[in-house]
Amino acid sequence: MTRRVLALFVLVVLAVPACASIPESSDPEAVKRVDEANTTMPVTPPPDGIDSLELVRHFVDAGAAPENDRAAARMHLSPAAGRVWVPPPGMLIVDHVDTIPAPSPVPLPDGVQLVSLQAERVGRLLADQSFVPESGEYNTQVRVERQANGQWRITNPPVELVVSKPAFEVNYRQVPVYFFDHDWSGVVPDMRYVVSQPASTLPRRVVDLLMTGPSEGLRTSLNNAIPAQVQPKTNVSETADGALEVNLSSVGDLPHEARRLIAAQIVLSLQSVSNARVRLQEEGASLLRDGKDLRTTDFVSYEADNAGRPDLPGLAVASERLHVLDQRAQPVPGPAGSGEYEVVRAAQSADGAKLAAVARSPAGGVTLRVGPYGGQLPEVQLSGTDMTRPSWRGRSELWTVVNRRDIVRLLDDGGRWVPTLIDAREFAAGKEITDLRLSRDGTRVAGVVGGQIIVAGISDEDGHLVLRRPTVLPSRSPDLRVTGVEWLSNRSLVAITDSNAEPVLEFSSDGFQRTPYASANLVQPPTAVAVSPGGKVVVADRSGLWEADDSTDLWTLMQNPIGGNSLPFFPG
């Protein structure tokens, strides 16, 4: 059974209620859900004698600790306020927290102060444990009163739970929860944040997130092989022989291949929180027919499906010709390498077999050419005054932006490439789109819109693709403009900017982390960025091509005769 056929089978079966028989010999135990609010952990009250300004800052740090119904934060409140305080789901994460005395419009009694809480917005942790970035200032006033014992306490906490980023990073841990891509051929990590202590509860936290399905921003972009009615039947726990046992309720009458999809999601999702082999069961019996314990190596094909080919060296556009990106830098075979097409930008399919080239048109402007590597690249019915570098989705689908406005998807219809427009009104909001890159798994798109990175999920709605939940990844520097972007991995992106101080930046795909690369050696501003299948970042500037293994690495000049202002790229 092919994966595409299997995908259709799974979609049909998952819509049918479970009807499989349940083993009579199972002896399930009661499930104890991981409830971080009721976890019993030691709680430290605020220090004696703390002043009102420090108390409010301390409260913002303490709010990140979820134990005992946010008891650490509650101890910063007056007894009356503490009894009625109900923090809403999720939290606002802020940075650079400061407190100053706030003026009052009316005279305040002795022992009462108003404190202005000021910070920089980082983003929100939503109820589904996913993160959404925000930017801008946060400012609110907090009333603080001296209690009978002489200690200052808050009497009107902020309406939302406000938490400092350093405290959040101490108390929460990022974990990838895996679902399937648009064609069920590979897995995609959906990044979530779980309470990091106690560590013994992490596997159950991950399984619980997996059972609820993809996060809100990716719900219509990812596929879930786990039927909606399936839940852990017993606690996720370590067995006497060292295996991690995950016992599910009945999954229904699914074939073995569909059950393997379920197993792949669970085992790959657990790998970030446990090194143990996984004993996957259904109502106390083995979920899979071979009954063996499972490891991530049993599912490498799902991870490898969306990885680049390390044997392909990459290409570069230089002087309107395509060159191989190696030490010899020979032109590629055919018209694309000879200069006949006057190539402006280009892209190679993930398997290396096809090329898409934006080439100058004799009538003016540019046109798109698509064909086999080394062969003729016939024109397709797409032209304009400008066109971004194409981005491949499989072997028979291309995306590009025409005239910095229209996102166009082209499908191979038996050798004829048919263009259709993607609705970009929500994605771009009328601003110029100067770069667009599809993730290697084909479920998300990243674009440079008005000098900022925007990431959105790709949703198939009755055959029409729609970009859902576009999210701006804040640069945190008001004068910095992003000029190019590329997917570094399925969890992060790398961008080039017009900033001399931060010419190259790495962003997590959800926008939580932002890490600058070294600026030494580069001639600012860089003109292009690419990422090799192994994760090496390649940047072009006026002097040549530079490469770095990661953000801590110094840039090294690549040893090839390709000069500056060239456009390097790798398959995809």
Coordinates of C-alpha atoms in Angstrom, one line a residue:
M1 CA 0.0 0.0 0.0
T2 CA 1.6 3.3 -1.0
R3 CA 1.6 6.2 1.4
R4 CA -0.7 8.3 -0.7
V5 CA -3.2 5.4 -0.9
L6 CA -2.7 4.8 2.8
A7 CA -3.4 8.5 3.5
L8 CA -6.8 8.3 1.8
F9 CA -7.5 5.1 3.8
V10 CA -6.6 6.8 7.1
L11 CA -8.7 9.8 6.4
V12 CA -11.7 7.6 5.7
V13 CA -11.2 5.3 8.6
L14 CA -10.6 8.0 11.2
A15 CA -14.0 9.4 10.4
V16 CA -15.6 6.1 11.4
P17 CA -16.2 5.4 15.1
A18 CA -13.9 2.7 16.6
C19 CA -15.5 -0.8 16.5
A20 CA -12.5 -3.1 17.1
S21 CA -12.8 -5.7 19.8
I22 CA -11.1 -5.0 23.1
P23 CA -8.8 -7.7 24.6
E24 CA -10.7 -9.3 27.5
S25 CA -7.5 -9.8 29.5
S26 CA -6.6 -6.1 29.8
D27 CA -6.5 -4.6 33.3
P28 CA -6.4 -0.9 32.9
E29 CA -5.6 1.4 35.8
A30 CA -7.1 4.9 36.3
V31 CA -5.4 7.6 34.3
K32 CA -4.0 10.4 36.4
R33 CA -3.8 13.4 34.1
V34 CA -0.9 15.7 34.4
D35 CA -2.3 18.8 36.0
E36 CA 0.5 21.3 36.4
A37 CA -1.7 23.5 38.6
N38 CA -2.1 20.9 41.2
T39 CA 1.5 19.6 41.2
T40 CA 2.9 19.6 44.8
M41 CA 6.2 21.4 44.8
P42 CA 7.9 23.5 47.5
V43 CA 6.8 27.2 47.2
T44 CA 9.0 30.1 48.4
P45 CA 7.2 33.3 49.6
P46 CA 8.6 36.7 48.6
P47 CA 11.5 37.8 50.9
D48 CA 10.6 39.6 54.1
G49 CA 11.0 43.4 53.8
I50 CA 10.8 43.5 50.0
D51 CA 9.7 47.0 48.8
S52 CA 6.7 47.6 46.6
L53 CA 8.7 48.0 43.3
E54 CA 10.7 44.8 43.8
L55 CA 7.6 42.9 44.9
V56 CA 5.9 43.6 41.6
R57 CA 9.0 42.5 39.6
H58 CA 9.2 39.4 41.9
F59 CA 5.5 38.6 41.1
V60 CA 6.2 38.7 37.3
D61 CA 9.0 36.1 37.8
A62 CA 6.9 33.9 40.2
G63 CA 4.0 33.7 37.8
A64 CA 6.0 31.3 35.6
A65 CA 5.8 28.6 38.3
P66 CA 2.6 26.7 37.8
E67 CA 2.8 24.5 40.9
N68 CA -0.1 24.4 43.4
D69 CA -2.3 26.7 41.4
R70 CA 0.4 29.4 40.9
A71 CA 1.0 29.4 44.6
A72 CA 4.3 31.2 44.2
A73 CA 2.7 34.2 42.5
R74 CA -0.4 34.1 44.8
M75 CA 1.8 34.6 47.8
H76 CA 2.6 38.1 46.4
L77 CA -1.0 39.0 46.8
S78 CA -3.0 40.2 49.8
P79 CA -5.1 37.5 51.4
A80 CA -8.3 38.9 49.9
A81 CA -6.8 39.2 46.4
G82 CA -5.2 35.8 46.6
R83 CA -8.6 34.1 47.4
V84 CA -10.3 35.5 44.3
W85 CA -7.4 35.5 41.8
V86 CA -8.0 33.1 38.9
P87 CA -5.2 33.4 36.3
P88 CA -6.6 32.9 32.7
P89 CA -5.4 30.1 30.5
G90 CA -2.1 30.9 28.8
M91 CA 0.2 33.8 29.6
L92 CA 1.8 37.0 28.3
I93 CA 5.6 36.7 28.2
V94 CA 7.5 39.9 28.6
D95 CA 11.2 41.0 28.8
H96 CA 13.2 43.9 30.2
V97 CA 10.8 44.3 33.1
D98 CA 10.9 47.5 35.1
T99 CA 8.8 49.1 37.8
I100 CA 8.5 52.7 38.8
P101 CA 6.2 54.6 41.2
A102 CA 3.1 55.7 39.4
P103 CA 1.3 59.0 40.1
S104 CA -2.2 58.7 41.5
P105 CA -5.1 60.9 40.4
V106 CA -6.2 61.2 44.0
P107 CA -4.3 61.2 47.3
L108 CA -3.6 57.6 48.5
P109 CA -3.8 56.5 52.2
D110 CA -0.7 55.7 54.1
G111 CA 0.6 52.2 53.2
V112 CA -0.8 52.3 49.7
Q113 CA 1.2 52.8 46.5
L114 CA 0.6 52.6 42.7
V115 CA 3.4 50.8 40.8
S116 CA 3.8 51.1 37.0
L117 CA 4.8 47.8 35.5
Q118 CA 6.7 48.4 32.2
A119 CA 8.1 45.7 29.9
E120 CA 8.6 44.7 26.3
R121 CA 6.2 42.2 24.9
V122 CA 7.7 38.9 23.7
G123 CA 4.5 36.9 22.9
R124 CA 1.8 34.7 24.4
L125 CA 1.7 31.1 25.4
L126 CA -1.7 29.9 24.3
A127 CA -3.9 27.4 26.0
D128 CA -2.7 24.7 23.7
Q129 CA 0.9 25.3 24.9
S130 CA 2.0 26.9 21.6
F131 CA 3.7 30.3 21.3
V132 CA 2.6 33.3 19.3
P133 CA 5.0 36.3 19.1
E134 CA 4.0 39.9 19.9
S135 CA 5.9 43.2 19.9
G136 CA 5.5 46.6 21.5
E137 CA 5.5 48.0 25.0
Y138 CA 3.5 46.6 27.9
N139 CA 2.4 49.0 30.6
T140 CA -0.1 48.6 33.5
Q141 CA -0.6 49.9 37.0
V142 CA -0.6 47.7 40.0
R143 CA -1.9 48.7 43.5
V144 CA 0.2 47.6 46.4
E145 CA -0.7 47.8 50.1
R146 CA 1.2 47.3 53.3
Q147 CA -0.3 44.5 55.4
A148 CA -0.7 44.3 59.1
N149 CA 2.5 42.4 59.4
G150 CA 4.4 45.2 57.6
Q151 CA 4.8 43.3 54.3
W152 CA 3.8 44.9 51.0
R153 CA 1.3 42.8 48.9
I154 CA -0.5 43.4 45.6
T155 CA -4.2 44.0 45.8
N156 CA -5.1 44.3 42.1
P157 CA -2.9 42.0 40.0
P158 CA -3.0 42.4 36.2
V159 CA -6.0 41.0 34.4
E160 CA -3.7 38.6 32.4
L161 CA -0.9 36.4 33.7
V162 CA 2.3 38.3 33.0
V163 CA 5.5 36.4 33.1
S164 CA 9.1 37.4 32.5
K165 CA 11.0 35.6 29.7
P166 CA 13.9 34.5 31.9
A167 CA 11.5 32.9 34.5
F168 CA 9.5 31.3 31.7
E169 CA 12.7 29.7 30.2
V170 CA 13.6 28.3 33.7
N171 CA 10.1 26.8 34.2
Y172 CA 9.2 25.7 30.7
R173 CA 10.8 23.5 28.1
Q174 CA 10.2 23.5 24.3
V175 CA 9.3 20.1 22.9
P176 CA 8.5 19.0 19.3
V177 CA 5.2 17.2 18.9
Y178 CA 5.1 15.4 15.6
F179 CA 2.3 15.2 13.0
F180 CA 2.3 14.4 9.3
D181 CA 2.8 16.7 6.4
H182 CA 0.3 17.6 3.6
D183 CA 0.8 14.3 1.7
W184 CA 1.4 12.0 4.6
S185 CA 4.9 11.2 3.5
G186 CA 6.9 12.8 6.3
V187 CA 6.6 14.2 9.8
V188 CA 6.6 17.8 10.9
P189 CA 7.4 19.1 14.4
D190 CA 4.8 21.3 16.0
M191 CA 6.7 23.2 18.7
R192 CA 5.1 23.4 22.1
Y193 CA 6.1 24.4 25.6
V194 CA 5.6 22.2 28.7
V195 CA 6.4 22.6 32.4
S196 CA 9.9 21.2 32.8
Q197 CA 9.6 19.8 36.4
P198 CA 9.2 17.2 37.6
A199 CA 11.0 15.6 34.7
S200 CA 9.2 12.3 35.3
T201 CA 6.0 13.8 34.0
L202 CA 7.4 15.1 30.7
P203 CA 6.5 12.0 28.7
R204 CA 2.9 12.2 29.8
R205 CA 2.8 15.9 29.0
V206 CA 4.0 15.3 25.5
V207 CA 1.5 12.4 24.9
D208 CA -1.3 14.6 26.2
L209 CA -0.4 17.3 23.7
L210 CA -0.2 14.8 20.9
M211 CA -3.7 13.5 21.7
T212 CA -5.2 17.0 21.4
G213 CA -3.9 17.4 17.8
P214 CA -1.9 20.1 16.1
S215 CA -1.7 23.6 17.7
E216 CA -4.2 26.3 16.7
G217 CA -1.9 27.9 14.1
L218 CA -1.2 24.6 12.3
R219 CA -4.5 22.7 12.8
T220 CA -5.5 22.9 9.2
S221 CA -2.0 22.4 7.8
L222 CA -0.9 19.2 9.5
N223 CA -2.4 15.7 9.4
N224 CA -3.0 13.6 12.5
A225 CA -3.0 9.8 12.2
I226 CA -4.4 9.3 15.8
P227 CA -8.2 9.0 15.8
A228 CA -10.0 11.7 17.7
Q229 CA -11.4 9.3 20.3
V230 CA -8.1 7.8 21.3
Q231 CA -6.7 8.7 24.7
P232 CA -4.1 7.2 27.1
K233 CA -5.7 4.3 28.9
T234 CA -3.2 4.2 31.7
N235 CA -0.4 6.4 32.9
V236 CA 2.7 6.8 30.7
S237 CA 5.3 5.2 32.9
E238 CA 8.6 3.4 32.9
T239 CA 8.4 -0.4 33.2
A240 CA 10.6 -2.6 35.4
D241 CA 12.8 -3.5 32.4
G242 CA 13.4 0.2 31.4
A243 CA 10.8 0.7 28.6
L244 CA 8.5 3.6 28.5
E245 CA 5.0 2.2 28.3
V246 CA 2.2 4.1 26.4
N247 CA -1.1 2.3 26.7
L248 CA -3.9 3.7 24.5
S249 CA -7.6 3.2 24.4
S250 CA -8.9 1.3 21.4
V251 CA -7.8 2.8 18.1
G252 CA -10.5 1.0 16.0
D253 CA -10.2 -1.4 13.1
L254 CA -7.1 0.1 11.5
P255 CA -4.7 -1.8 9.3
H256 CA -1.1 -2.3 10.3
E257 CA 0.3 0.6 8.1
A258 CA -2.2 3.1 9.7
R259 CA -1.1 1.9 13.1
R260 CA 2.5 2.5 12.2
L261 CA 1.7 6.1 11.4
I262 CA 0.3 6.4 15.0
A263 CA 3.4 4.7 16.4
A264 CA 5.7 7.1 14.4
Q265 CA 4.0 10.2 15.9
I266 CA 4.2 8.9 19.5
V267 CA 7.8 7.5 19.4
L268 CA 9.2 10.6 17.5
S269 CA 7.4 13.0 19.8
L270 CA 8.8 11.3 22.9
Q271 CA 12.4 11.4 21.7
S272 CA 13.1 14.9 23.1
V273 CA 12.1 13.9 26.7
S274 CA 13.1 10.2 27.0
N275 CA 15.9 8.0 25.7
A276 CA 14.0 4.8 26.6
R277 CA 12.5 2.4 24.1
V278 CA 8.8 2.7 23.8
R279 CA 6.3 -0.1 24.5
L280 CA 3.2 1.0 22.6
Q281 CA 0.0 -0.8 23.6
E282 CA -3.7 -0.7 22.8
E283 CA -5.9 -1.7 25.8
G284 CA -2.9 -3.6 27.3
A285 CA -2.0 -5.5 24.1
S286 CA 0.7 -4.5 21.5
L287 CA -0.5 -1.9 19.1
L288 CA 1.6 -3.4 16.3
R289 CA 1.6 -7.0 15.2
D290 CA 5.3 -7.7 15.8
G291 CA 4.9 -6.6 19.4
K292 CA 8.5 -5.3 19.8
D293 CA 9.6 -2.2 21.7
L294 CA 10.1 0.8 19.4
R295 CA 12.9 3.3 18.9
T296 CA 13.2 6.4 16.7
T297 CA 15.4 4.4 14.3
D298 CA 12.3 2.4 13.4
F299 CA 10.8 5.5 11.8
V300 CA 13.8 7.2 10.2
S301 CA 12.1 7.1 6.8
Y302 CA 9.4 9.6 7.9
E303 CA 12.1 12.1 9.1
A304 CA 14.3 11.6 6.0
D305 CA 11.4 12.2 3.6
N306 CA 11.6 16.0 4.1
A307 CA 15.4 16.2 4.3
G308 CA 17.6 17.5 1.5
R309 CA 19.9 15.3 -0.5
P310 CA 23.5 15.7 0.9
D311 CA 25.0 14.4 -2.4
L312 CA 23.8 17.5 -4.4
P313 CA 26.3 20.3 -4.2
G314 CA 23.9 23.2 -4.8
L315 CA 24.0 25.8 -7.5
A316 CA 24.5 29.5 -7.9
V317 CA 23.5 32.2 -10.4
A318 CA 26.4 34.3 -11.5
S319 CA 26.6 36.6 -14.5
E320 CA 23.1 35.3 -15.6
R321 CA 24.4 31.8 -15.8
L322 CA 23.9 28.7 -13.5
H323 CA 27.0 27.3 -11.9
V324 CA 27.6 24.2 -9.8
L325 CA 28.4 25.3 -6.2
D326 CA 31.7 23.5 -5.8
Q327 CA 35.4 24.3 -6.0
R328 CA 35.4 24.2 -9.9
A329 CA 32.1 26.1 -10.2
Q330 CA 31.5 24.8 -13.7
P331 CA 28.4 26.0 -15.6
V332 CA 25.6 23.5 -15.5
P333 CA 24.9 21.7 -18.8
G334 CA 22.5 23.2 -21.3
P335 CA 21.2 26.7 -22.0
A336 CA 20.8 27.6 -18.3
G337 CA 24.6 27.3 -17.9
S338 CA 25.6 28.8 -21.3
G339 CA 24.0 32.2 -20.7
E340 CA 21.3 31.7 -23.4
Y341 CA 18.5 32.2 -20.9
E342 CA 19.9 35.2 -19.0
V343 CA 19.0 33.6 -15.7
V344 CA 18.1 36.1 -12.9
R345 CA 17.1 33.6 -10.2
A346 CA 16.6 29.8 -10.1
A347 CA 15.6 26.8 -8.0
Q348 CA 16.3 23.1 -8.2
S349 CA 13.8 20.4 -7.2
A350 CA 14.6 18.5 -4.1
D351 CA 15.6 15.4 -6.1
G352 CA 17.8 17.4 -8.3
A353 CA 16.0 16.4 -11.5
K354 CA 14.3 19.7 -12.4
L355 CA 15.2 23.4 -12.7
A356 CA 13.0 26.4 -12.5
A357 CA 14.6 29.6 -13.7
V358 CA 13.5 33.2 -13.7
A359 CA 15.0 34.6 -16.9
R360 CA 15.0 37.9 -18.7
S361 CA 12.3 38.2 -21.4
P362 CA 13.0 39.7 -24.9
A363 CA 9.8 41.7 -24.4
G364 CA 11.0 43.1 -21.2
G365 CA 10.6 42.0 -17.6
V366 CA 11.1 38.4 -16.7
T367 CA 9.5 35.0 -17.5
L368 CA 9.6 31.6 -15.8
R369 CA 11.2 28.6 -17.4
V370 CA 10.9 25.0 -16.1
G371 CA 12.5 21.8 -17.4
P372 CA 14.9 19.0 -16.7
Y373 CA 18.4 19.7 -15.2
G374 CA 20.9 20.1 -18.0
G375 CA 18.2 20.3 -20.7
Q376 CA 15.9 22.8 -22.3
L377 CA 13.7 24.9 -20.0
P378 CA 10.6 25.8 -21.9
E379 CA 8.7 29.0 -20.9
V380 CA 5.6 28.7 -18.9
Q381 CA 2.6 31.0 -19.0
L382 CA 3.9 33.3 -16.3
S383 CA 5.7 36.6 -16.7
G384 CA 6.0 40.0 -15.0
T385 CA 8.3 42.9 -14.2
D386 CA 9.8 41.0 -11.2
M387 CA 9.6 37.5 -9.8
T388 CA 11.0 35.9 -6.6
R389 CA 13.2 32.9 -6.6
P390 CA 10.9 29.9 -7.1
S391 CA 10.3 27.4 -4.3
W392 CA 9.6 23.7 -5.0
R393 CA 6.9 21.6 -3.2
G394 CA 7.7 18.1 -4.4
R395 CA 8.5 17.5 -8.0
S396 CA 5.4 18.8 -9.6
E397 CA 4.6 22.1 -7.8
L398 CA 6.3 25.5 -7.7
W399 CA 5.6 28.8 -5.9
T400 CA 6.8 32.3 -6.7
V401 CA 5.7 35.9 -6.2
V402 CA 5.1 38.0 -9.3
N403 CA 5.5 41.8 -9.2
R404 CA 6.0 41.6 -5.4
R405 CA 2.3 41.2 -5.0
D406 CA 0.8 38.0 -6.4
I407 CA 1.7 34.6 -4.9
V408 CA 1.4 32.1 -7.7
R409 CA 1.3 28.3 -7.5
L410 CA 2.1 26.3 -10.6
L411 CA 1.2 22.6 -11.0
D412 CA 2.6 20.2 -13.5
D413 CA -0.3 19.0 -15.6
G414 CA 1.4 16.4 -17.8
G415 CA 4.3 18.7 -18.9
R416 CA 2.2 21.9 -18.9
W417 CA 2.6 24.1 -15.9
V418 CA -0.7 25.6 -14.9
P419 CA -0.6 28.8 -12.6
T420 CA -3.2 29.7 -10.0
L421 CA -3.2 32.6 -7.6
I422 CA -3.0 32.1 -3.8
D423 CA -5.1 34.3 -1.7
A424 CA -2.4 36.5 0.0
R425 CA -4.6 39.3 1.3
E426 CA -4.3 38.2 5.0
F427 CA -0.7 37.2 4.5
A428 CA 0.6 40.4 3.0
A429 CA -2.0 42.9 3.9
G430 CA -1.2 44.9 0.8
K431 CA 2.6 45.2 1.5
E432 CA 5.3 44.1 -0.9
I433 CA 6.4 40.5 -0.8
T434 CA 10.1 40.5 -1.7
D435 CA 11.0 36.8 -0.9
L436 CA 9.0 33.6 -0.4
R437 CA 10.2 30.2 0.7
L438 CA 8.3 27.0 1.3
S439 CA 9.3 24.8 4.2
R440 CA 10.9 21.5 3.2
D441 CA 7.9 19.6 4.5
G442 CA 5.5 21.7 2.4
T443 CA 3.2 22.7 5.3
R444 CA 4.4 26.3 5.9
V445 CA 5.5 29.3 4.0
A446 CA 7.9 32.1 5.1
G447 CA 8.0 35.4 3.3
V448 CA 9.6 38.8 3.6
V449 CA 6.7 41.2 3.7
G450 CA 7.4 44.9 4.2
G451 CA 10.9 44.1 5.6
Q452 CA 9.6 41.6 8.2
I453 CA 9.4 37.8 8.2
I454 CA 5.9 36.3 8.1
V455 CA 5.2 32.6 8.6
A456 CA 1.9 31.0 7.8
G457 CA 0.5 27.5 7.5
I458 CA -0.7 26.1 4.1
S459 CA -4.2 24.8 4.3
D460 CA -5.9 22.8 1.6
E461 CA -9.6 23.8 1.6
D462 CA -11.6 21.9 -1.0
G463 CA -8.6 22.0 -3.4
H464 CA -7.9 25.6 -2.9
L465 CA -4.7 26.5 -0.9
V466 CA -5.1 29.2 1.7
L467 CA -2.4 30.7 3.9
R468 CA -3.7 30.5 7.4
R469 CA -2.7 32.3 10.7
P470 CA 0.1 34.5 9.3
T471 CA 2.5 35.4 12.1
V472 CA 5.1 38.2 12.1
L473 CA 8.4 37.2 13.6
P474 CA 9.5 40.4 15.3
S475 CA 13.1 41.5 14.6
R476 CA 13.2 43.4 18.0
S477 CA 15.0 46.2 16.2
P478 CA 12.8 49.0 14.8
D479 CA 15.3 50.2 12.2
L480 CA 16.2 46.7 10.9
R481 CA 14.7 45.4 7.7
V482 CA 14.9 41.8 6.6
T483 CA 15.9 41.4 2.9
G484 CA 16.0 37.6 2.5
V485 CA 14.9 34.4 4.3
E486 CA 15.5 30.7 4.1
W487 CA 14.4 27.7 6.1
L488 CA 17.3 26.6 8.3
S489 CA 15.5 23.5 9.4
N490 CA 11.9 22.5 10.0
R491 CA 12.1 24.3 13.3
S492 CA 14.0 27.5 12.4
L493 CA 14.8 30.1 9.7
V494 CA 17.8 32.2 8.8
A495 CA 17.5 35.8 7.5
I496 CA 19.7 38.5 6.0
T497 CA 19.1 42.1 6.9
D498 CA 20.2 45.6 6.1
S499 CA 21.8 46.0 9.5
N500 CA 25.5 46.3 9.9
A501 CA 25.3 45.1 13.5
E502 CA 23.1 42.1 12.8
P503 CA 23.4 41.2 9.1
V504 CA 22.4 37.6 9.6
L505 CA 19.8 36.3 12.1
E506 CA 18.3 33.0 13.1
F507 CA 14.7 32.8 14.2
S508 CA 12.8 29.9 15.7
S509 CA 9.8 29.2 13.4
D510 CA 7.4 30.3 16.2
G511 CA 9.4 33.5 16.8
F512 CA 10.3 32.8 20.4
Q513 CA 14.1 32.8 19.9
R514 CA 16.1 35.2 17.9
T515 CA 19.9 34.7 17.6
P516 CA 22.4 36.9 15.6
Y517 CA 25.2 35.4 13.6
A518 CA 28.7 37.0 13.8
S519 CA 29.1 40.0 11.6
A520 CA 32.8 39.9 11.2
N521 CA 34.2 39.2 7.7
L522 CA 31.0 40.0 5.9
V523 CA 30.8 43.1 3.6
Q524 CA 27.4 44.5 4.6
P525 CA 24.7 44.2 3.5
P526 CA 24.6 40.6 2.4
T527 CA 22.7 40.0 -0.8
A528 CA 21.6 36.4 -0.6
V529 CA 21.2 33.5 1.8
A530 CA 21.0 29.7 1.3
V531 CA 21.1 26.6 3.5
S532 CA 22.8 23.4 2.6
P533 CA 21.1 20.0 3.3
G534 CA 23.5 19.6 6.3
G535 CA 22.4 22.9 7.8
K536 CA 25.4 25.0 6.8
V537 CA 24.4 28.6 6.1
V538 CA 25.8 30.3 2.9
V539 CA 25.7 34.0 2.5
A540 CA 26.7 36.1 -0.5
D541 CA 28.0 39.7 -0.3
R542 CA 29.9 41.9 -2.7
S543 CA 33.2 40.1 -2.1
G544 CA 32.1 36.5 -2.5
L545 CA 30.4 33.5 -0.8
W546 CA 30.8 32.9 2.9
E547 CA 29.7 29.9 5.0
A548 CA 29.1 29.1 8.7
D549 CA 28.1 26.0 10.6
D550 CA 26.0 27.9 13.2
S551 CA 25.5 31.2 14.9
T552 CA 28.7 30.8 17.0
D553 CA 30.9 30.1 14.0
L554 CA 33.0 32.8 12.2
W555 CA 32.3 33.2 8.5
T556 CA 34.7 31.4 6.2
L557 CA 35.2 32.3 2.5
M558 CA 34.1 29.5 0.3
Q559 CA 36.9 28.1 -2.0
N560 CA 35.4 28.6 -5.5
P561 CA 35.8 31.1 -8.3
I562 CA 32.2 32.4 -8.0
G563 CA 32.4 36.1 -7.2
G564 CA 30.4 38.5 -5.2
N565 CA 26.7 39.3 -5.7
S566 CA 26.0 35.8 -6.9
L567 CA 22.8 34.0 -5.8
P568 CA 23.6 30.6 -4.2
F569 CA 20.9 28.0 -3.6
F570 CA 20.3 24.4 -2.7
P571 CA 17.6 22.0 -3.9
G572 CA 14.1 22.8 -2.6

